[in-house]
Coordinates of C-alpha atoms in Angstrom, one line a residue:
M100 CA 42.5 47.6 -11.9
I101 CA 41.6 46.9 -15.7
N102 CA 44.4 45.6 -17.6
L103 CA 43.8 46.9 -21.6
R104 CA 46.6 44.6 -22.9
E105 CA 44.0 41.8 -22.3
K106 CA 41.1 40.6 -23.8
P107 CA 38.6 42.1 -25.1
Y108 CA 40.8 44.7 -25.9
Y109 CA 44.3 44.1 -26.6
L110 CA 45.6 47.5 -26.8
D111 CA 49.6 48.5 -27.2
D112 CA 51.6 51.1 -25.8
A113 CA 50.1 54.2 -28.3
A114 CA 46.9 53.2 -28.0
I115 CA 47.2 52.8 -23.8
D116 CA 48.8 56.0 -23.7
W117 CA 46.3 57.4 -25.5
V118 CA 43.6 56.6 -23.3
E119 CA 45.4 57.3 -20.1
K120 CA 46.3 61.1 -21.6
T121 CA 42.8 61.7 -22.7
I122 CA 41.3 60.7 -19.0
D123 CA 44.6 62.9 -17.4
E124 CA 42.9 65.7 -19.3
M125 CA 39.2 65.5 -19.2
T126 CA 37.7 67.9 -16.6
L127 CA 35.1 66.6 -13.9
E128 CA 32.3 67.1 -16.0
E129 CA 33.8 65.4 -19.3
K130 CA 34.6 62.7 -17.2
I131 CA 30.4 62.5 -16.1
G132 CA 29.3 63.3 -19.7
Q133 CA 31.2 59.8 -21.0
L134 CA 29.0 57.7 -19.1
F135 CA 26.3 58.5 -21.6
V136 CA 24.5 57.5 -24.2
V137 CA 22.7 59.4 -25.5
M138 CA 19.6 59.9 -28.4
V139 CA 20.3 62.2 -31.0
K140 CA 16.6 62.2 -32.7
G141 CA 17.9 63.6 -36.2
N142 CA 14.2 63.6 -37.3
S143 CA 13.0 65.9 -34.7
M144 CA 15.9 67.9 -33.3
E145 CA 17.1 71.0 -35.5
R146 CA 21.4 70.7 -35.6
S147 CA 22.0 73.5 -33.9
E148 CA 20.1 71.0 -30.9
I149 CA 22.2 68.4 -31.6
K150 CA 25.6 70.5 -31.3
A151 CA 24.1 72.0 -27.7
M152 CA 23.6 68.5 -26.2
L153 CA 27.0 67.6 -27.4
E154 CA 28.5 70.1 -25.4
R155 CA 26.6 69.8 -22.9
V156 CA 26.7 66.3 -22.3
K157 CA 30.2 65.2 -24.0
P158 CA 28.8 61.8 -24.0
A159 CA 30.8 58.9 -24.8
A160 CA 28.3 56.9 -27.4
M161 CA 25.1 57.8 -29.1
R162 CA 22.3 56.2 -30.2
Y163 CA 19.3 57.3 -32.8
P164 CA 15.8 56.6 -34.4
G165 CA 15.6 55.4 -38.2
Q166 CA 16.0 57.7 -41.0
P167 CA 17.3 57.2 -45.2
A168 CA 20.8 56.0 -45.1
Q169 CA 21.6 59.6 -46.5
N170 CA 20.0 61.5 -43.4
L171 CA 21.6 59.3 -41.2
W172 CA 25.1 59.6 -42.2
E173 CA 25.1 63.2 -42.2
Q174 CA 24.0 63.5 -38.7
N175 CA 26.5 60.8 -37.9
A176 CA 29.2 62.5 -39.4
F177 CA 28.3 66.2 -37.9
C178 CA 27.8 64.1 -34.3
Q179 CA 31.8 63.1 -34.8
A180 CA 33.0 66.5 -36.0
N181 CA 31.4 68.4 -33.2
S182 CA 33.1 65.2 -30.3
K183 CA 36.4 66.4 -29.1
I184 CA 36.2 62.8 -28.1
P185 CA 35.2 60.2 -31.0
L186 CA 31.7 58.6 -30.0
L187 CA 30.7 55.1 -30.5
I188 CA 27.8 55.3 -32.3
A189 CA 25.3 52.6 -31.9
S190 CA 22.8 50.6 -34.0
N191 CA 20.3 47.9 -33.2
C192 CA 20.6 45.8 -35.9
E193 CA 19.2 42.2 -34.6
A194 CA 17.7 40.6 -37.8
G195 CA 20.3 42.2 -40.5
G196 CA 20.5 46.5 -41.5
N197 CA 17.0 47.1 -41.0
G198 CA 17.6 47.8 -37.6
G199 CA 20.5 50.5 -38.0
V200 CA 19.6 52.2 -41.2
G201 CA 15.8 52.8 -43.1
G202 CA 15.8 50.7 -46.1
G203 CA 18.4 48.5 -44.3
T204 CA 18.1 44.4 -45.3
L205 CA 15.7 42.4 -43.2
V206 CA 17.6 39.4 -43.4
A207 CA 16.3 37.4 -39.7
N208 CA 15.5 37.7 -37.0
G209 CA 16.7 35.2 -34.4
A210 CA 13.5 33.2 -34.6
A211 CA 14.2 32.4 -38.3
I212 CA 18.1 31.7 -37.5
A213 CA 16.8 29.0 -34.8
A214 CA 14.6 27.3 -37.3
I215 CA 17.2 27.3 -39.7
D216 CA 19.6 26.1 -37.7
D217 CA 23.0 26.8 -39.1
E218 CA 26.0 29.0 -38.1
T219 CA 26.5 30.5 -41.3
V220 CA 23.4 32.5 -41.2
A221 CA 23.8 33.8 -38.2
Y222 CA 27.0 35.0 -39.0
A223 CA 25.7 36.2 -42.6
V224 CA 23.1 38.9 -40.7
G225 CA 25.2 39.9 -38.1
R226 CA 28.1 40.4 -41.6
I227 CA 25.0 42.1 -43.2
G228 CA 23.6 44.4 -40.3
A229 CA 27.3 45.9 -39.2
T230 CA 27.9 46.1 -42.7
E231 CA 25.1 48.4 -43.4
A232 CA 25.1 50.2 -40.1
A233 CA 29.0 50.8 -41.2
A234 CA 28.0 52.5 -44.0
I235 CA 26.3 55.5 -41.7
G236 CA 29.0 55.5 -39.3
C237 CA 28.1 53.4 -37.1
N238 CA 31.1 51.4 -35.0
W239 CA 29.2 49.6 -32.7
N240 CA 26.1 47.2 -33.1
F241 CA 23.6 45.3 -30.1
A242 CA 23.5 42.6 -31.1
P243 CA 22.9 39.5 -31.2
V244 CA 19.9 38.6 -28.5
V245 CA 21.4 35.5 -26.9
D246 CA 18.3 34.9 -24.0
L247 CA 17.2 31.8 -23.7
L248 CA 13.7 31.2 -24.4
Y249 CA 12.8 28.6 -21.5
N250 CA 8.9 30.2 -21.5
W251 CA 7.0 29.9 -24.3
R252 CA 4.7 33.2 -22.9
N253 CA 7.4 35.7 -23.4
S254 CA 6.6 37.9 -25.9
I255 CA 9.6 40.2 -25.7
V256 CA 12.6 37.9 -27.1
Q257 CA 9.9 35.3 -29.0
T258 CA 11.3 36.1 -32.2
R259 CA 14.7 37.6 -31.2
S260 CA 16.8 35.1 -29.5
I261 CA 18.3 33.4 -32.0
A262 CA 18.8 29.7 -30.3
T263 CA 16.7 27.7 -28.5
T264 CA 19.3 26.1 -26.3
P265 CA 23.0 27.3 -24.1
E266 CA 25.1 25.6 -26.8
R267 CA 23.5 26.9 -29.8
T268 CA 23.3 30.0 -28.7
V269 CA 27.2 30.2 -28.0
D270 CA 27.6 28.8 -31.8
Y271 CA 25.6 31.3 -33.1
A272 CA 26.4 34.4 -31.2
K273 CA 30.4 33.3 -31.5
A274 CA 29.9 33.8 -35.7
W275 CA 28.1 36.6 -35.6
N276 CA 30.1 38.6 -33.2
R277 CA 32.7 37.2 -35.4
A278 CA 31.2 38.9 -38.2
T279 CA 30.6 42.3 -36.5
R280 CA 34.1 42.5 -35.9
E281 CA 35.5 41.9 -39.3
V282 CA 33.8 44.5 -40.7
G283 CA 35.2 46.7 -37.8
L284 CA 32.5 47.4 -35.0
A285 CA 32.5 46.7 -31.3
D286 CA 30.2 43.6 -30.3
C287 CA 27.5 43.3 -27.8
V288 CA 25.6 40.8 -26.4
K289 CA 22.1 40.9 -24.7
H290 CA 20.3 40.6 -22.3
F291 CA 22.3 40.0 -19.2
P292 CA 21.6 38.4 -16.8
G293 CA 19.1 36.6 -19.7
D294 CA 15.4 37.4 -20.0
G295 CA 13.1 34.2 -21.3
C296 CA 12.7 32.6 -17.6
D297 CA 9.4 35.6 -17.0
E298 CA 6.6 36.4 -19.1
N299 CA 7.1 40.0 -18.4
D300 CA 9.0 42.6 -20.5
Q301 CA 11.1 45.1 -19.0
H302 CA 9.5 47.9 -21.0
L303 CA 6.8 47.5 -18.9
C304 CA 7.6 46.1 -15.5
L305 CA 10.6 44.1 -13.7
T306 CA 11.7 41.0 -15.5
V307 CA 13.1 38.4 -13.0
N308 CA 15.1 35.1 -13.6
D309 CA 14.0 32.6 -11.3
K310 CA 17.0 30.3 -12.1
D311 CA 18.6 28.9 -8.7
A312 CA 22.0 30.0 -8.4
D313 CA 23.4 26.7 -9.6
E314 CA 20.8 26.1 -12.5
W315 CA 21.6 29.8 -14.1
M316 CA 25.3 28.8 -14.1
A317 CA 24.4 25.6 -16.2
T318 CA 22.2 27.6 -18.9
Y319 CA 22.6 31.4 -19.0
G320 CA 25.7 31.2 -16.9
K321 CA 27.3 28.2 -19.5
M322 CA 25.8 30.5 -22.6
F323 CA 27.5 34.5 -21.5
K324 CA 30.7 32.6 -20.3
G325 CA 31.2 31.1 -23.7
I326 CA 30.6 34.5 -25.3
I327 CA 33.0 35.9 -23.0
D328 CA 35.9 33.5 -23.9
D329 CA 35.2 33.9 -27.7
G330 CA 36.3 38.0 -26.6
V331 CA 32.9 39.7 -26.9
K332 CA 33.8 43.5 -26.1
T333 CA 30.3 44.6 -24.2
I334 CA 27.3 43.3 -22.6
M335 CA 24.0 45.1 -22.6
A336 CA 22.7 44.4 -18.8
G337 CA 18.6 44.4 -18.6
H338 CA 16.7 45.4 -15.9
I339 CA 15.9 41.8 -15.3
A340 CA 16.2 40.6 -11.7
Q341 CA 18.5 37.3 -10.5
P342 CA 17.3 36.7 -7.2
A343 CA 19.1 33.8 -6.3
W344 CA 22.8 35.4 -7.6
Q345 CA 22.1 38.4 -5.6
R346 CA 21.4 36.6 -2.5
R347 CA 24.4 34.2 -3.0
L348 CA 26.6 37.0 -3.3
S349 CA 25.4 39.5 -0.9
D350 CA 27.2 39.9 2.2
H351 CA 23.4 40.2 4.1
E352 CA 20.2 39.4 4.4
V353 CA 18.4 40.0 1.1
A354 CA 14.4 40.4 1.2
D355 CA 12.3 39.9 -0.8
R356 CA 11.4 43.7 -1.6
D357 CA 15.6 44.5 -1.6
I358 CA 15.6 42.5 -5.2
L359 CA 17.0 44.8 -8.1
P360 CA 17.5 44.6 -11.4
A361 CA 20.9 43.9 -12.7
T362 CA 20.9 47.6 -14.5
L363 CA 21.5 48.5 -11.0
C364 CA 22.6 45.3 -8.7
P365 CA 26.5 45.4 -8.1
E366 CA 26.4 41.8 -7.1
L367 CA 25.1 41.0 -10.8
I368 CA 27.0 43.3 -12.6
N369 CA 30.6 43.3 -10.2
G370 CA 29.6 40.5 -8.9
L371 CA 28.8 37.7 -11.4
L372 CA 29.0 39.0 -14.6
K373 CA 32.5 40.8 -13.6
T374 CA 34.0 38.6 -10.9
E375 CA 32.4 35.3 -11.6
L376 CA 32.6 35.3 -15.4
G377 CA 35.5 37.2 -15.8
F378 CA 34.3 39.7 -18.0
N379 CA 36.7 42.4 -18.6
G380 CA 34.7 44.6 -21.3
L381 CA 32.1 47.2 -21.2
V382 CA 28.9 46.4 -19.9
V383 CA 26.3 49.4 -21.1
T384 CA 22.6 49.5 -19.6
D385 CA 19.4 48.8 -21.7
A386 CA 17.0 52.1 -22.8
S387 CA 16.9 54.1 -19.4
H388 CA 13.2 54.6 -19.8
M389 CA 11.6 51.2 -19.3
I390 CA 9.8 50.6 -16.0
G391 CA 11.8 47.7 -15.2
L392 CA 14.6 50.3 -14.1
T393 CA 12.4 53.4 -12.9
A394 CA 9.7 52.1 -11.3
D395 CA 11.2 51.0 -8.0
M396 CA 14.0 53.5 -7.3
P397 CA 13.7 57.0 -8.0
R398 CA 15.5 58.3 -11.2
S399 CA 18.1 60.8 -9.4
K400 CA 19.5 57.7 -7.9
A401 CA 18.8 55.1 -10.5
V402 CA 20.9 57.4 -12.8
P403 CA 24.4 57.0 -10.5
Q404 CA 23.5 54.0 -9.1
S405 CA 23.6 52.3 -12.7
I406 CA 27.3 52.9 -12.8
A407 CA 27.8 52.4 -9.1
A408 CA 26.3 48.8 -9.2
G409 CA 29.3 48.2 -12.1
C410 CA 27.5 49.2 -15.5
D411 CA 30.0 51.8 -17.5
L412 CA 27.4 53.5 -19.7
F413 CA 24.2 54.6 -19.0
L414 CA 22.2 54.4 -21.8
F415 CA 19.8 57.8 -22.9
M416 CA 18.6 60.5 -21.0
N417 CA 15.1 61.6 -20.6
D418 CA 16.1 65.2 -19.8
V419 CA 19.3 66.0 -20.2
E420 CA 19.9 68.5 -17.6
E421 CA 18.7 66.5 -14.9
D422 CA 20.5 63.3 -15.5
F423 CA 23.6 65.1 -15.9
D424 CA 23.2 66.3 -13.1
Y425 CA 21.9 62.8 -11.3
M426 CA 25.0 61.8 -12.4
M427 CA 27.5 64.5 -10.7
E428 CA 25.5 64.8 -7.6
G429 CA 25.9 60.7 -7.2
Y430 CA 29.4 60.9 -7.7
K431 CA 30.1 64.3 -5.3
K432 CA 28.2 61.7 -2.3
G433 CA 30.3 59.1 -3.1
I434 CA 27.5 56.7 -4.1
I435 CA 30.1 56.3 -7.6
T436 CA 33.3 56.2 -5.9
E437 CA 36.2 57.9 -7.9
E438 CA 37.9 54.3 -8.6
R439 CA 34.6 53.0 -9.9
L440 CA 34.8 56.1 -12.4
S441 CA 38.4 55.6 -13.2
D442 CA 37.3 52.0 -14.1
A443 CA 34.2 52.9 -16.5
L444 CA 36.4 55.3 -18.5
H445 CA 39.0 52.9 -18.8
R446 CA 36.9 50.7 -20.2
I447 CA 34.8 53.4 -22.4
L448 CA 38.1 54.8 -23.8
G449 CA 39.7 51.5 -24.2
L450 CA 36.6 50.3 -26.3
K451 CA 36.8 53.1 -28.6
A452 CA 41.0 52.2 -28.6
S453 CA 40.0 48.7 -29.1
I454 CA 38.2 49.4 -32.6
G455 CA 41.0 52.0 -33.8
L456 CA 38.6 55.2 -33.2
H457 CA 41.3 57.6 -31.9
Q458 CA 43.4 56.3 -34.7
K459 CA 40.7 57.4 -36.9
Q460 CA 39.8 60.7 -35.6
A461 CA 43.6 61.4 -36.6
D462 CA 43.2 60.6 -39.9
G463 CA 40.2 62.0 -40.3
T464 CA 38.5 58.1 -41.6
L465 CA 35.9 58.0 -38.9
M466 CA 32.9 58.0 -41.7
S467 CA 33.0 56.0 -44.9
S468 CA 32.7 57.9 -47.8
E469 CA 28.8 58.7 -49.0
E470 CA 29.2 56.6 -51.9
G471 CA 29.5 53.6 -49.7
L472 CA 26.0 54.4 -48.6
S473 CA 24.8 52.1 -52.0
V474 CA 25.7 48.6 -49.6
V475 CA 22.8 49.3 -47.9
G476 CA 19.8 46.9 -48.9
N477 CA 22.0 45.6 -52.3
D478 CA 21.1 43.1 -54.5
A479 CA 23.7 40.3 -53.0
H480 CA 22.2 41.6 -49.0
M481 CA 18.4 41.0 -50.7
A482 CA 19.6 37.9 -52.1
M483 CA 20.5 36.6 -48.6
A484 CA 17.0 37.7 -47.3
K485 CA 15.6 35.5 -49.6
E486 CA 17.4 32.5 -49.4
C487 CA 16.7 32.9 -45.5
A488 CA 13.0 33.4 -45.5
D489 CA 13.0 30.1 -48.1
R490 CA 15.0 27.9 -45.5
A491 CA 12.9 29.4 -41.9
I492 CA 9.7 28.9 -43.0
T493 CA 8.3 26.0 -40.8
L494 CA 5.3 23.5 -41.2
V495 CA 4.4 22.8 -37.6
K496 CA 1.7 20.4 -38.9
D497 CA -0.8 19.5 -41.3
T498 CA -2.8 17.0 -39.6
R499 CA -5.6 17.0 -41.7
G500 CA -3.4 16.8 -45.1
N501 CA -5.1 20.5 -46.1
L502 CA -2.0 20.6 -48.1
P503 CA -1.0 22.2 -50.5
I504 CA -3.6 24.9 -51.2
T505 CA -3.4 25.9 -55.3
P506 CA -5.3 27.7 -57.4
K507 CA -6.4 24.5 -59.4
T508 CA -7.6 23.1 -56.4
H509 CA -8.6 25.6 -54.2
P510 CA -9.1 28.6 -56.3
K511 CA -11.8 30.9 -54.0
L512 CA -9.4 31.8 -51.0
Q513 CA -11.2 33.7 -47.9
L514 CA -8.5 35.7 -45.9
V515 CA -8.8 35.9 -42.3
F516 CA -6.2 38.9 -41.5
I517 CA -5.3 39.2 -37.7
G518 CA -3.1 42.6 -37.8
G519 CA -0.3 43.6 -35.4
D520 CA -0.6 46.7 -32.7
K521 CA 1.6 49.8 -32.9
T522 CA 5.1 48.8 -31.3
V523 CA 7.6 51.3 -29.2
V524 CA 11.1 51.1 -29.9
A525 CA 13.5 53.6 -28.2
G526 CA 11.1 55.8 -26.8
E527 CA 9.8 56.0 -30.3
V528 CA 5.8 55.1 -31.5
M529 CA 6.3 52.8 -34.8
E530 CA 3.4 51.7 -37.0
S531 CA 2.7 48.0 -37.0
S532 CA 3.8 46.7 -40.2
S533 CA 0.5 44.8 -40.3
T534 CA -0.8 46.8 -43.1
A535 CA 1.9 46.4 -45.6
C536 CA 1.9 42.6 -44.5
L537 CA -1.9 42.2 -45.8
K538 CA -1.3 44.1 -48.9
N539 CA 1.9 41.7 -50.2
L540 CA 0.0 38.6 -49.4
V541 CA -3.3 39.4 -51.1
D542 CA -0.9 40.3 -53.9
A543 CA 1.1 36.7 -53.7
L544 CA -2.0 35.4 -53.8
E545 CA -3.9 37.0 -57.0
R546 CA -0.7 36.2 -58.9
K547 CA -0.6 32.9 -58.3
G548 CA -4.3 33.0 -59.2
F549 CA -6.4 32.5 -56.9
E550 CA -9.3 34.7 -56.1
V551 CA -9.0 36.1 -52.7
N552 CA -11.8 37.7 -50.5
V553 CA -10.7 39.4 -47.2
E554 CA -13.2 39.0 -44.3
D555 CA -14.2 42.2 -43.0
G556 CA -16.9 41.0 -40.6
R557 CA -19.7 42.2 -43.0
E558 CA -21.6 39.5 -43.8
C559 CA -22.1 38.7 -39.8
S560 CA -23.9 42.7 -39.1
K561 CA -27.4 40.9 -39.2
S562 CA -26.5 37.6 -37.5
M563 CA -24.2 35.4 -36.2
H564 CA -22.4 33.9 -39.2
T565 CA -23.4 33.2 -43.0
S566 CA -24.8 29.9 -43.2
V567 CA -22.5 27.1 -43.9
K568 CA -24.2 26.5 -47.2
K569 CA -23.1 29.7 -48.5
L570 CA -19.5 29.4 -47.2
K571 CA -18.9 26.5 -48.8
E572 CA -20.7 27.6 -51.9
D573 CA -18.5 31.1 -51.8
F574 CA -15.1 29.7 -50.9
D575 CA -12.6 26.7 -51.1
A576 CA -10.5 27.3 -48.4
V577 CA -10.1 29.7 -45.7
L578 CA -6.3 31.1 -44.8
V579 CA -5.9 32.5 -41.5
A580 CA -3.0 35.3 -41.6
V581 CA -1.4 36.5 -37.8
D582 CA 0.7 39.1 -37.5
N583 CA 0.8 39.3 -34.1
V584 CA 3.0 41.9 -32.4
G585 CA 2.5 44.4 -29.4
L586 CA 6.6 45.3 -28.7
C587 CA 6.3 47.1 -25.4
Q588 CA 2.5 47.5 -24.8
Y589 CA 1.8 44.1 -23.8
N590 CA 3.4 41.6 -21.2
T591 CA 2.5 38.6 -23.0
T592 CA 0.7 39.7 -26.4
R593 CA -1.9 37.1 -28.0
I594 CA -4.4 36.7 -30.6
K595 CA -7.3 39.4 -30.9
W596 CA -10.1 38.1 -33.0
E597 CA -11.7 41.9 -34.7
N598 CA -15.1 40.4 -34.7
Q599 CA -16.9 37.1 -34.9
A600 CA -16.7 36.4 -38.4
H601 CA -12.6 36.4 -37.8
Q602 CA -13.0 33.9 -34.9
P603 CA -12.8 30.1 -36.7
W604 CA -16.3 29.1 -36.8
Y605 CA -15.3 27.7 -40.1
N606 CA -12.1 26.0 -39.3
A607 CA -14.0 22.5 -39.4
E608 CA -16.2 23.4 -42.6
L609 CA -13.8 23.9 -45.2
P610 CA -10.1 23.3 -45.4
T611 CA -8.0 26.0 -42.9
V612 CA -4.7 27.0 -42.5
Y613 CA -2.8 28.6 -40.2
V614 CA 0.3 31.5 -40.2
S615 CA 1.8 33.4 -38.0
F616 CA 4.0 36.0 -40.0
N617 CA 5.3 37.4 -36.2
L618 CA 5.2 35.5 -32.7
P619 CA 5.9 31.0 -33.8
N620 CA 4.2 30.6 -30.3
S621 CA 0.8 31.4 -31.5
L622 CA -0.8 27.8 -31.0
I623 CA -1.8 28.7 -27.7
D624 CA -4.5 30.9 -29.3
L625 CA -4.8 28.5 -32.9
S626 CA -5.3 25.3 -30.5
M627 CA -8.2 24.4 -33.1
S628 CA -5.8 24.4 -35.7
R629 CA -5.1 21.5 -37.8
T630 CA -2.4 23.0 -40.5
Y631 CA 0.1 25.9 -38.7
I632 CA 2.7 27.3 -40.1
N633 CA 5.3 30.0 -38.3
A634 CA 6.6 32.4 -40.7
Y635 CA 8.4 34.2 -38.1
M636 CA 8.2 37.8 -40.5
D637 CA 6.4 39.7 -42.1
S638 CA 8.4 41.5 -44.9
P639 CA 8.0 40.8 -48.4
V640 CA 10.6 38.1 -49.8
V641 CA 8.9 36.0 -46.5
V642 CA 4.9 36.1 -47.7
E643 CA 6.4 35.7 -51.1
A644 CA 8.1 33.0 -49.9
F645 CA 5.1 31.5 -47.6
V646 CA 2.7 31.7 -50.9
E647 CA 5.5 29.0 -52.9
K648 CA 5.5 26.8 -50.2
L649 CA 1.6 27.0 -48.9
T650 CA 0.8 25.7 -53.1
G651 CA 3.7 23.0 -53.3
E652 CA 6.3 24.9 -55.3
S653 CA 9.0 24.8 -52.4
P654 CA 9.3 22.6 -49.6
F655 CA 9.2 23.4 -46.6
K656 CA 12.6 24.2 -44.7
G657 CA 12.5 24.9 -41.0
Q658 CA 12.6 23.2 -38.1
F659 CA 10.4 24.4 -34.8
S660 CA 11.3 23.8 -30.8
K661 CA 9.1 22.0 -28.4
N662 CA 8.0 26.0 -27.2
V663 CA 5.9 25.7 -30.5
W664 CA 3.5 23.4 -28.7
C665 CA 2.8 25.9 -25.8
G666 CA 3.1 23.5 -23.2
R667 CA -0.4 21.6 -24.1
W668 CA -2.0 18.0 -25.7
D669 CA -4.6 19.6 -27.5
T670 CA -2.2 22.1 -29.8
R671 CA -0.1 19.1 -31.5
L672 CA -3.6 17.8 -32.6

């Protein structure tokens, strides 16, 4: 039986009484409903639809797509007012407040934090994200990302992981989580048992952590144990298999066809995480629409199996009635035992009590005042974003001495821009930010005094390329800017050259500088480059900071890991 007096709950008698009384007074339907985190799409759902869903499911928690701060504050207040038991409202602030609210501050993603290599930055990113999320009523944050990037081909956590070693990941996670708790939110790290070994994306297929059992324990296990000992309240389980530990802890032989993602695997959640590593907190699944969960087990079985495996909350419902019935049937058939249901409910209610939701509900203070929305994107937070941009941008190499590129030395600039595709976040198709990045980049360069031509490929319509003579007459240098992202669209994201004019035929003819505003391991496709820069993000403040460094007005300060070379010798030239 879980002890709610111990880490990470630390409940007193009154709080434990509330947990026990609340569970005792629940109907079976209410208990089953508490196993779900629902998606409240206030941008497409009427209030009556939201209310009907809350009344039908009576969920423990909710998430939401991004909207303006005022809209989200009103939506979250409505949801709390229509919930008998206070809701956990989760944000996804992995890089600042932008992951929780429209207009929130993008401070620094995981790759930028790693490049800066300063725990105070991890603290600041966690603090700003939690503060802006709290302003709209959130009390739980799904961050930081603590996956270890051992495979440079992995695109899904390449910009999201906060460090490159287990030791530094623990340091950063402790700082981040401390900030989250200080603001009053429940903290969370993801994705157990650890992404970064595979090059696949669990949104699209099963991901595999293929470390042997001892190596896993010396790396991922060491990292998770350090964070658990620090008191993290929740851990998100990924749709990630760990065959070695599933086999080590199983009481029968496990064939390859029997390998399961952690979200469905009792050996990994009940066995490895909760028993071997001693995690006493709450486990939430990653989003349940991902193919890593759904491909090999019917949803009717996967929904209850996730709870049976040791996960305490199931993230998102495809069809409300259907998923609720799947969970209920799983309980009635004994897939979810009475003991497992009780344990999950105690962890869920214990988490709520540990951040004072029961008392806040009684006091009418679950929501902060509307005036508090002014913190979202405020000047202090933007100043931190600018500081991080300045400190993160990394010069990986300049072996031809092309830098600096200035309006005085290279006034006529040819700009080749490689944009990204749309992305999918929590089931929502999001437009690429590349269009804005291109505009911001051109504007920043022109403000410096460059004459900028954006290559559109029309010069190649009649021949393979324009002449070298004309190239050198028209331009003094070439800037190749890559804003390449395809989150949840491809397993491994690579650069796609739109046309022959974009392709770097000019590389040996003019000083050519390459910059990535997204994935830092782009040298696999840019091995011809002799000047390569990682900027990590495509926000306006990062674009502005990059131009300052391109022209030599600001020094490069960021650091890079060996992953940047993509395991090749030619990328170093």
